[in-house]
CSV table of C-alpha atoms in Angstrom, one decimal:
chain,number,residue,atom,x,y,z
U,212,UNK,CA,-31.0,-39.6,162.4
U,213,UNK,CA,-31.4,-36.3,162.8
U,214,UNK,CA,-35.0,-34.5,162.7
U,215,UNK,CA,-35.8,-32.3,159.7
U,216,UNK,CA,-38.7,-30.8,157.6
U,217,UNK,CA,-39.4,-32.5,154.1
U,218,UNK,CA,-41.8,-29.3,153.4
U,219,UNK,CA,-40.3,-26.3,155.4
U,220,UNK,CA,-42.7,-24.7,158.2
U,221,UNK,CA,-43.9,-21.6,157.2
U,222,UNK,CA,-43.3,-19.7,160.7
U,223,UNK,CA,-39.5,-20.7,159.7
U,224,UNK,CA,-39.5,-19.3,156.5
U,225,UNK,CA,-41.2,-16.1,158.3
U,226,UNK,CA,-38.2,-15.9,161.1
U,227,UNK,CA,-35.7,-15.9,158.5
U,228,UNK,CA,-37.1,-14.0,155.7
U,229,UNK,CA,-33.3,-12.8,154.3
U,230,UNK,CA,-33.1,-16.3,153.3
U,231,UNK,CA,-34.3,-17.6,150.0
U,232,UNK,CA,-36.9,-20.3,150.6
U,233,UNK,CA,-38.9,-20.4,147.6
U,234,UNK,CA,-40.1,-18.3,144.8
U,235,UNK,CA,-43.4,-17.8,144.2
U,236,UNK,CA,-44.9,-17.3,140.8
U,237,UNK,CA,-48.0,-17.0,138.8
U,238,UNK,CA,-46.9,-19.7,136.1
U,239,UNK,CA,-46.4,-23.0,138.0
U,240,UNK,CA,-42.2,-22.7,137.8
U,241,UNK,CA,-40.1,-24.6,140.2
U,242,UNK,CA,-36.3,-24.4,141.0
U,243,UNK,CA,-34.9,-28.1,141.1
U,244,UNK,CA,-31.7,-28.0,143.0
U,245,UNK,CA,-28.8,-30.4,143.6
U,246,UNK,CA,-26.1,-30.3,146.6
U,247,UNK,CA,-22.7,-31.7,147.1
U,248,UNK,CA,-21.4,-32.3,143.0
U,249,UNK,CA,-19.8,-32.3,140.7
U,250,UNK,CA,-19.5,-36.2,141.7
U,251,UNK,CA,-18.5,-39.0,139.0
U,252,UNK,CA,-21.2,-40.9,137.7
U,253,UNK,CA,-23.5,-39.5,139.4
U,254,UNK,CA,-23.7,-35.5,138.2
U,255,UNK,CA,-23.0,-36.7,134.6
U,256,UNK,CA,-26.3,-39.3,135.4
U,257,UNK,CA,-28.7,-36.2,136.6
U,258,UNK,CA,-27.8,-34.1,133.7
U,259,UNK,CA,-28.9,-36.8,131.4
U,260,UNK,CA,-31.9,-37.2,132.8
U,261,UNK,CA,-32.4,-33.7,132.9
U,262,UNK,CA,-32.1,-32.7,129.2
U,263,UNK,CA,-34.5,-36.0,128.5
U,264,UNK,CA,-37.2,-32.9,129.9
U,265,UNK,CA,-35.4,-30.1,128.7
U,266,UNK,CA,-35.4,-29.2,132.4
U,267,UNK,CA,-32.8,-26.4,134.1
U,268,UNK,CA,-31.4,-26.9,137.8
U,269,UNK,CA,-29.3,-24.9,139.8
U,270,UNK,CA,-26.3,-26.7,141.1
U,271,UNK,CA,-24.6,-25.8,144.3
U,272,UNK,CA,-21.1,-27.4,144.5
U,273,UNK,CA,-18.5,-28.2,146.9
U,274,UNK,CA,-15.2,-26.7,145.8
U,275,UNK,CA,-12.8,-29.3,146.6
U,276,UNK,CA,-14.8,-31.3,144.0
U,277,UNK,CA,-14.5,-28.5,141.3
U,278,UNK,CA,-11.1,-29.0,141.6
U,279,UNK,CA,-11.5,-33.1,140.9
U,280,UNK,CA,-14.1,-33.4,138.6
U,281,UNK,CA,-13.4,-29.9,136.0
U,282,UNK,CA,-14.6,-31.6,132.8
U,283,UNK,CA,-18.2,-32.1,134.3
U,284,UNK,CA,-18.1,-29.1,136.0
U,285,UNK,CA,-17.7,-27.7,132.4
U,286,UNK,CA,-20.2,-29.7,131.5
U,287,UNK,CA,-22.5,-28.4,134.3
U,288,UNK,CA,-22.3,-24.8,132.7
U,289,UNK,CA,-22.3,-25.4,129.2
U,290,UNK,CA,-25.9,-27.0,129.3
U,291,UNK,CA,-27.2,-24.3,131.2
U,292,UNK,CA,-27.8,-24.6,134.2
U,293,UNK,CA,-27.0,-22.4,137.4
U,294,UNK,CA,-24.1,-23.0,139.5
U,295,UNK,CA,-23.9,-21.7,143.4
U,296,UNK,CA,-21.6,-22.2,146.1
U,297,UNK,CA,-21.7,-24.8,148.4
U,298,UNK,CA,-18.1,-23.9,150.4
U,299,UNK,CA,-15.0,-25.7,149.7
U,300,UNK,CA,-15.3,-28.6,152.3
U,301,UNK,CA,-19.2,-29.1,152.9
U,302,UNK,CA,-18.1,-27.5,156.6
U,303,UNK,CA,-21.0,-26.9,159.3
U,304,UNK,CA,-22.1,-23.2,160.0
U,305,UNK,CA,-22.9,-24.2,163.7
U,306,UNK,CA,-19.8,-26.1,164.2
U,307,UNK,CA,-16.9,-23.7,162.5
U,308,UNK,CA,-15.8,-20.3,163.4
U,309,UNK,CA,-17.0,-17.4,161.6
U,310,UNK,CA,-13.6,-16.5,160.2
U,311,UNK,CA,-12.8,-19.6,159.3
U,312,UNK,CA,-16.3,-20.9,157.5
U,313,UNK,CA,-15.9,-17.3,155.9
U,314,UNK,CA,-12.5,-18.5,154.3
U,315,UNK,CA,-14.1,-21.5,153.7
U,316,UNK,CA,-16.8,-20.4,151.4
U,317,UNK,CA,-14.0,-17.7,149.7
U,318,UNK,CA,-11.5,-20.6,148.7
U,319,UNK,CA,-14.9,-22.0,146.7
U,320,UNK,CA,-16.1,-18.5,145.3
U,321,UNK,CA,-11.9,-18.1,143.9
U,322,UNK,CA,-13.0,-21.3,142.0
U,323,UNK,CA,-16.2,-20.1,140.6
U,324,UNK,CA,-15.2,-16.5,139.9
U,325,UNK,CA,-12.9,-17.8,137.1
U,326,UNK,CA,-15.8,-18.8,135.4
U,327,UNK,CA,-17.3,-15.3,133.4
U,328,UNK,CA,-20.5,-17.5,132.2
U,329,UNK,CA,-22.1,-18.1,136.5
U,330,UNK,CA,-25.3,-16.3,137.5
U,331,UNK,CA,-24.6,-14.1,140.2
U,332,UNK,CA,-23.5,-14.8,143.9
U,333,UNK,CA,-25.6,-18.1,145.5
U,334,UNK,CA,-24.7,-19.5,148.3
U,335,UNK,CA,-26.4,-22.5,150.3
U,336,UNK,CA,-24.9,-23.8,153.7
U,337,UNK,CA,-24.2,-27.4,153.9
U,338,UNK,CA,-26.8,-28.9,156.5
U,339,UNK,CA,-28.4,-25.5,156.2
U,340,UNK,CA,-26.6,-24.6,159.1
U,341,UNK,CA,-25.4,-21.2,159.3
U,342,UNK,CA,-24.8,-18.7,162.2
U,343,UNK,CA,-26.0,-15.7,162.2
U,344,UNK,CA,-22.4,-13.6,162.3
U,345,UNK,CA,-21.7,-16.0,159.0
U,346,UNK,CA,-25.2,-15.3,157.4
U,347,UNK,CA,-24.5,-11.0,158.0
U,348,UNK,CA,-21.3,-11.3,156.4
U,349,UNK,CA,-22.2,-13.1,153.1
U,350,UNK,CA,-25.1,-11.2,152.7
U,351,UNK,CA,-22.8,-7.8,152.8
U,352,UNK,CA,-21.1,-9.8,150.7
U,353,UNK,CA,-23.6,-10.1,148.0
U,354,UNK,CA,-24.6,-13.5,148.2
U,355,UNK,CA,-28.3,-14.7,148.2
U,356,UNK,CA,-28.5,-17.5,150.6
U,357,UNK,CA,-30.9,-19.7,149.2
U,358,UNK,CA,-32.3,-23.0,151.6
U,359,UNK,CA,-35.4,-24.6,150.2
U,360,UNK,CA,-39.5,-25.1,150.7
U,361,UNK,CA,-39.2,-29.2,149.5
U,362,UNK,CA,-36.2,-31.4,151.0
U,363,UNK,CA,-36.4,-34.9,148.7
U,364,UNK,CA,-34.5,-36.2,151.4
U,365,UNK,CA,-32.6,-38.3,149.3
U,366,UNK,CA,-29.5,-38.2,152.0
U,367,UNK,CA,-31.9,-40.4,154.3
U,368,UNK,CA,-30.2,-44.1,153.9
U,369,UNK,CA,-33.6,-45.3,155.8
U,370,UNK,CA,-36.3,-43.6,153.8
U,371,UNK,CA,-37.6,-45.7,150.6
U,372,UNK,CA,-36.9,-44.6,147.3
U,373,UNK,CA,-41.0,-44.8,146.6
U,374,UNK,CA,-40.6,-41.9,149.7
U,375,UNK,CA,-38.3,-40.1,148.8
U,376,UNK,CA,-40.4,-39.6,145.7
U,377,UNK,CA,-43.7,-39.3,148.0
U,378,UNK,CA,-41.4,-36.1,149.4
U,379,UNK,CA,-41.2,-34.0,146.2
U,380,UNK,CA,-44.9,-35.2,144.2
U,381,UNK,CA,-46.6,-34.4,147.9
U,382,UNK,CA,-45.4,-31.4,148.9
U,383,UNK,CA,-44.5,-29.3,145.2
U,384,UNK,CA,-46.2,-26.2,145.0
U,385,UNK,CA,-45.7,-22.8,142.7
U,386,UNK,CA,-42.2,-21.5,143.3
U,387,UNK,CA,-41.0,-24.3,145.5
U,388,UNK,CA,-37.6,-24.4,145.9
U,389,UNK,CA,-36.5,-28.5,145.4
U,390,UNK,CA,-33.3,-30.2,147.0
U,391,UNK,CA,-32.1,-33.0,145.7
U,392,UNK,CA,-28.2,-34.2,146.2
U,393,UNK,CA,-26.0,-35.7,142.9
U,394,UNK,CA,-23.6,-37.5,145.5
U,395,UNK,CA,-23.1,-41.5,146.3
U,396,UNK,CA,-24.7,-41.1,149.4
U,397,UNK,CA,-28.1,-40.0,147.9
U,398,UNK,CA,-27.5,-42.1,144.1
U,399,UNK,CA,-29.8,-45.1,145.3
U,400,UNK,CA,-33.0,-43.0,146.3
U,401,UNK,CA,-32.2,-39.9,143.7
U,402,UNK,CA,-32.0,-42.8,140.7
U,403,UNK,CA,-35.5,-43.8,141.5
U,404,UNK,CA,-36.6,-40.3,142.2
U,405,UNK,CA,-35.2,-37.9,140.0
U,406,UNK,CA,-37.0,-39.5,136.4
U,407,UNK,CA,-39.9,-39.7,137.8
U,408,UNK,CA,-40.2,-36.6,139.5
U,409,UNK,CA,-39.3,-35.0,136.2
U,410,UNK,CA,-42.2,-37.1,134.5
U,411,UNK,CA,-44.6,-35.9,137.4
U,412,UNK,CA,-43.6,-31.7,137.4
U,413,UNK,CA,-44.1,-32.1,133.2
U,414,UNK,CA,-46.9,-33.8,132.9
U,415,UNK,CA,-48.5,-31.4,135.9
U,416,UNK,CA,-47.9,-28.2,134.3
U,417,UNK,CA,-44.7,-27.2,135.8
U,418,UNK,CA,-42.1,-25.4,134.6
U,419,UNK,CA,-38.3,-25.3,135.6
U,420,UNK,CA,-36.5,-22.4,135.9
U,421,UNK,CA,-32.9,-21.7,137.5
U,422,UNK,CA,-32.5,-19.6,140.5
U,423,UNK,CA,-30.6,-15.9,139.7
């Protein structure tokens, strides 16, 4: 399993200021987020639980699953929440060439411009791997790449559920930035996690907001 941070370092979030890590505020609001939708059963499932709390999340979605799932994807924008774009094939930064990751996060942003109602240009890179060359380019672009300050780590098959929990309820401060994923892979941990995260932000004073 590969190593990663469940609360990101602050000397990271230093060395790469142009990213978006989190968003501080005076009034205790946090930006949940969710990778890799719109997935069946799964997407529908986390937008359930999220109008039980009247909660907003910003959704960053694979393209080629906009193109397989457009009734929840409709579904995704009609209650409100943010959308941003997660490429069109979940491709690695490190591992493509520029040009061709590039075209890769285009053929999603042809999807998502059809749609009049999105909030601006949001991007996050699947793995958060990104090259530099890639990063300069979509930032000309216009895009706000936004990584995060609190990975749920709901991805990690050999983390607990209670854990993955632990992750988010440990680590959630003012403005943090929250990943969570509404795939299969994540479903067992983010079904235990996600209600009662929700539960915990509310009950704590938090607010939920949707990243611009």
């Amino acid at each position: 399993m590969s190593f990663y941070w469940v609360k990101t370092n602050s000397f990271i979030k230093r060395v790469f200021s142009k990213y978006c890590w989190d968003i501080p505020n005076q009034e205790k609001k946090i930006y949940l987020t969710f990778d890799d939708g719109p997935t069946p059963e799964v997407t529908d499932w986390v937008l359930s639980e999220l109008k039980k709390f009247d909660a907003k999340a910003t959704f960053f979605c694979i393209g080629k699953n906009i193109n397989a799932n457009s009734s929840l994807f409709e579904r995704l924008i009609a209650e409100g929440h943010s959308i941003g774009n997660h490429t069109m094939n979940h491709i690695n930064g490190w591992k493509s060439q520029t040009n061709d990751y590039i075209e890769n996060v285009k053929n999603c942003a042809s999807i998502l411009s059809n749609e009049k109602r999105l909030n601006g240009l949001l991007f996050r890179p699947p793995y958060g791997k990104i090259k530099k060359a890639q990063s300069k380019i979509l930032r000309n672009l216009g895009y706000k790449i936004v990584m995060w300050d609190v990975l749920s780590a709901d991805f990690d098959q050999s983390i607990t559920p209670e854990k993955c929990l632990e992750n988010v309820t440990k680590n959630v401060t003012s403005g943090s930035v929250i990943v969570f994923h509404d795939s299969i892979k994540a479903s067992h941990n983010l079904k235990f996690a996600l209600p009662k995260t929700l539960h915990f932000l509310k009950e704590n004073g938090y607010k939920f907001d949707i990243i611009h």
